[in-house]
């Protein structure tokens, strides 16, 4: 990465957590186009980022494993709620923008914080590319674009750049788009999730374990793909600096949003499995549209669901575009990312948004030119590994606070419960790494090692900046 701009001064020596973690600048979110999120919008941000492309495409992605993937969904839901509780407790201690990055750096220092920020940043822009690929499958139901590679590619790029333009307009518009998109998509989602149960046919389920190997291995492999559908559980924590009364509302929004999304996920996936024949579901590019067509006949229902899917994915891309810039912004304020990532306009780190959408666009173009038939699944598994890095570091930070015994950092009345939840979240994160598979871990480690080189450059620049202006590159 080419580093330009002036490097911020090095943070104060690490004497206390307060010294190590600078406060947010209250003037950064001021202005007509910047606005702090309340509990409803923060919850919508969590649910909107969780319920995006995942619920509309992943039933077909996990269908080859059989109905054992429903077991994976249940286990994954428990793990996601455990992570939500951990993020809520960490945000109570430190309600700064940055989420896992802030928690890892506070507990373990600059390098751990950088790894969390770097891995999370990779997760966000790779996820945006995956969402765009998924969205094209539903756009094809409305407008034939899938038959030509470059037409589909241009459609995927447009779906990424429209939310980016909303982000450039300011956090006021990001929150408005997110709230409206979340509300609009819930009506058809609930219709499919609940209505599909009345058309449920057990003969459509197919075998319990359709693949080779053990059932436990199939659960792990399915869960690794399904984790993509739960990315976003940390949304309110990452954007804590934009949330009103963050110490109280981040935890509430995270738990409420995750629980609500999990309920919709489980009912929706079960309905799709029970309404679309297994052999057809394995080949489907728009499983929810196929489910509605099977329920009511004709194609009008499939068109309506395809439109809802596009609204959902656009809202999800809108929220993820904001999150993709928030963690690099927090790291740049501490001198761990290039200083340009700390630039804000109308409450949005515009440079981070621009870099992220460009990288996601390049990855999207590469995916369409490579000709791989499993582009979505490949991207999903890579994000599974990169996402577990900040999740595991954040969970380790919670365990660190609990074990350290420092009275100002630990709620004694909730010590046992917090310890059990943190232990479960840590085990869950490690299990997901194992389920991602060798190829995804290999590619993810390459991404992480590239970050080590970036950290070396940034650390050198920070040291020279601390020695004096004459040493700045």
Coordinates of C-alpha atoms in Angstrom, one line a residue, residues 43-252:
X43 CA -30.9 -1.8 15.7
X44 CA -31.8 -1.4 12.1
X45 CA -28.1 -1.0 11.2
X46 CA -27.4 -4.4 12.9
X47 CA -30.4 -6.2 11.4
X48 CA -29.9 -4.5 8.0
X49 CA -26.3 -5.5 7.9
X50 CA -27.0 -9.1 9.1
X51 CA -30.0 -9.6 6.9
X52 CA -28.6 -8.8 3.5
X53 CA -27.6 -11.2 0.7
X54 CA -27.1 -14.1 3.0
X55 CA -30.7 -15.0 3.7
X56 CA -31.6 -14.8 0.0
X57 CA -28.8 -16.9 -1.5
X58 CA -27.3 -19.1 1.3
X59 CA -30.1 -21.7 1.4
X60 CA -29.0 -22.8 -2.0
X61 CA -25.3 -22.7 -1.0
X62 CA -25.8 -25.0 1.9
X63 CA -28.3 -27.3 0.3
X64 CA -25.6 -29.7 -1.0
X65 CA -24.8 -30.6 2.6
X66 CA -28.5 -31.6 3.2
X67 CA -30.8 -30.7 6.1
X68 CA -27.9 -31.1 8.5
X69 CA -27.2 -27.4 7.6
X70 CA -30.3 -26.5 9.7
X71 CA -28.4 -27.9 12.7
X72 CA -25.5 -25.7 11.7
X73 CA -27.9 -22.7 11.6
X74 CA -29.0 -23.4 15.1
X75 CA -25.5 -23.7 16.5
X76 CA -24.4 -20.6 14.6
X77 CA -27.3 -18.6 16.1
X78 CA -26.2 -19.4 19.6
X79 CA -22.6 -18.4 18.7
X80 CA -23.8 -15.2 17.1
X81 CA -25.8 -14.2 20.2
X82 CA -22.8 -15.0 22.4
X83 CA -20.7 -12.7 20.3
X84 CA -23.5 -10.0 20.4
X85 CA -23.4 -10.2 24.3
X86 CA -19.6 -9.9 24.3
X87 CA -19.7 -6.8 22.0
X88 CA -22.3 -5.3 24.2
X89 CA -20.2 -5.6 27.3
X90 CA -17.1 -4.3 25.6
X91 CA -19.0 -1.3 24.3
X92 CA -20.1 -0.5 27.8
X93 CA -16.5 -0.1 28.8
X94 CA -15.3 1.7 25.7
X95 CA -18.0 3.2 23.4
X96 CA -15.6 4.4 20.7
X97 CA -15.9 4.0 16.9
X98 CA -13.9 1.0 15.7
X99 CA -15.4 -2.0 17.6
X100 CA -13.1 -5.0 17.7
X101 CA -10.1 -2.8 16.8
X102 CA -10.6 -0.6 19.8
X103 CA -11.1 -3.5 22.1
X104 CA -8.0 -5.5 20.9
X105 CA -5.7 -2.5 20.9
X106 CA -6.8 -1.4 24.4
X107 CA -6.2 -4.9 25.8
X108 CA -3.1 -6.1 23.8
X109 CA -1.5 -3.1 22.2
X110 CA -1.0 -1.7 18.7
X111 CA -0.1 -4.8 16.8
X112 CA -3.2 -6.7 17.9
X113 CA -5.3 -3.7 17.2
X114 CA -3.9 -3.4 13.8
X115 CA -4.5 -7.1 13.0
X116 CA -8.1 -6.7 14.1
X117 CA -8.6 -3.5 12.0
X118 CA -6.8 -5.0 8.9
X119 CA -8.7 -8.3 9.0
X120 CA -12.0 -6.6 9.6
X121 CA -11.4 -4.2 6.7
X122 CA -10.6 -7.1 4.4
X123 CA -13.8 -8.7 5.5
X124 CA -16.0 -5.7 4.7
X125 CA -14.8 -5.1 1.2
X126 CA -14.7 -8.8 0.2
X127 CA -18.2 -9.1 1.7
X128 CA -19.4 -6.2 -0.5
X129 CA -18.1 -8.0 -3.6
X130 CA -19.8 -11.2 -2.5
X131 CA -23.1 -9.3 -1.9
X132 CA -22.9 -7.8 -5.3
X133 CA -22.4 -11.2 -6.9
X134 CA -25.4 -12.5 -4.9
X135 CA -27.6 -9.5 -5.9
X136 CA -27.1 -10.1 -9.6
X137 CA -28.8 -13.5 -9.3
X138 CA -32.0 -11.8 -8.1
X139 CA -31.6 -8.9 -10.5
X140 CA -31.6 -11.5 -13.3
X141 CA -35.2 -12.5 -12.3
X142 CA -36.4 -9.0 -13.0
X143 CA -34.0 -7.9 -15.8
X144 CA -32.1 -10.5 -17.8
X145 CA -28.4 -9.7 -17.0
X146 CA -27.0 -13.1 -16.0
X147 CA -26.7 -14.4 -19.5
X148 CA -23.8 -12.1 -20.4
X149 CA -20.8 -11.9 -18.2
X150 CA -20.0 -8.2 -18.7
X151 CA -23.6 -7.1 -18.3
X152 CA -23.8 -8.9 -15.0
X153 CA -20.5 -7.4 -14.0
X154 CA -21.7 -3.8 -14.7
X155 CA -24.9 -4.5 -12.8
X156 CA -22.8 -5.7 -9.8
X157 CA -20.7 -2.6 -9.9
X158 CA -23.7 -0.3 -10.0
X159 CA -25.1 -2.1 -6.9
X160 CA -21.9 -1.2 -5.1
X161 CA -21.5 2.4 -6.2
X162 CA -25.1 3.5 -5.4
X163 CA -24.7 2.9 -1.7
X164 CA -21.3 4.5 -1.8
X165 CA -22.9 7.7 -3.1
X166 CA -25.4 7.6 -0.3
X167 CA -22.4 7.4 2.2
X168 CA -20.7 10.3 0.5
X169 CA -23.9 12.4 1.2
X170 CA -23.4 12.0 5.0
X171 CA -24.4 9.8 8.0
X172 CA -27.9 11.5 8.0
X173 CA -28.6 9.8 4.7
X174 CA -26.9 6.5 5.6
X175 CA -29.2 6.1 8.6
X176 CA -32.3 7.1 6.6
X177 CA -31.5 4.6 3.8
X178 CA -30.7 1.8 6.3
X179 CA -33.9 2.3 8.3
X180 CA -36.2 2.4 5.2
X181 CA -34.5 -0.6 3.6
X182 CA -34.8 -2.6 6.7
X183 CA -38.5 -1.9 7.1
X184 CA -39.3 -2.5 3.5
X185 CA -37.6 -5.9 3.3
X186 CA -39.2 -7.3 6.5
X187 CA -42.7 -7.5 5.1
X188 CA -41.9 -9.9 2.3
X189 CA -39.3 -11.8 4.4
X190 CA -41.8 -12.5 7.1
X191 CA -44.4 -13.5 4.5
X192 CA -42.0 -16.1 3.1
X193 CA -40.7 -17.2 6.5
X194 CA -44.2 -17.7 8.0
X195 CA -46.3 -18.3 5.0
X196 CA -43.9 -21.0 3.7
X197 CA -44.6 -23.1 6.7
X198 CA -48.2 -23.6 5.5
X199 CA -46.8 -25.0 2.2
X200 CA -44.2 -27.1 3.8
X201 CA -43.7 -30.5 2.2
X202 CA -41.2 -32.9 4.0
X203 CA -40.5 -34.6 0.7
X204 CA -38.7 -31.5 -0.5
X205 CA -36.1 -31.7 2.3
X206 CA -33.8 -34.2 0.7
X207 CA -31.3 -36.3 2.7
X208 CA -30.2 -35.3 6.2
X209 CA -26.5 -35.6 5.2
X210 CA -26.1 -35.3 1.5
X211 CA -22.3 -34.9 1.3
X212 CA -19.4 -37.2 2.1
X213 CA -17.5 -37.4 5.4
X214 CA -18.9 -37.2 8.9
X215 CA -22.1 -35.3 9.9
X216 CA -20.0 -33.2 12.3
X217 CA -17.7 -32.2 9.5
X218 CA -20.8 -31.3 7.4
X219 CA -22.1 -29.1 10.2
X220 CA -18.8 -27.3 10.5
X221 CA -18.5 -26.8 6.7
X222 CA -22.1 -25.5 6.4
X223 CA -21.6 -23.2 9.4
X224 CA -18.5 -21.7 7.8
X225 CA -20.6 -20.7 4.8
X226 CA -23.5 -19.6 6.9
X227 CA -21.3 -17.3 9.0
X228 CA -21.5 -14.8 6.1
X229 CA -25.2 -14.4 6.8
X230 CA -24.3 -13.3 10.4
X231 CA -21.6 -10.9 9.5
X232 CA -22.8 -7.5 10.9
X233 CA -23.4 -8.6 14.5
X234 CA -20.7 -6.1 15.4
X235 CA -22.2 -3.2 13.4
X236 CA -23.4 -1.1 16.3
X237 CA -20.1 -1.6 18.2
X238 CA -18.0 -0.6 15.1
X239 CA -20.1 2.6 14.7
X240 CA -20.4 3.3 18.5
X241 CA -19.1 6.8 18.0
X242 CA -22.2 7.6 16.0
X243 CA -24.7 6.0 18.4
X244 CA -26.5 8.1 21.1
X245 CA -25.8 6.9 24.6
X246 CA -23.5 4.2 23.2
X247 CA -22.7 2.6 26.6
X248 CA -26.4 1.6 26.9
X249 CA -27.7 1.4 23.3
X250 CA -24.9 -0.5 21.6
X251 CA -25.4 -3.6 23.6
X252 CA -29.2 -3.4 23.4

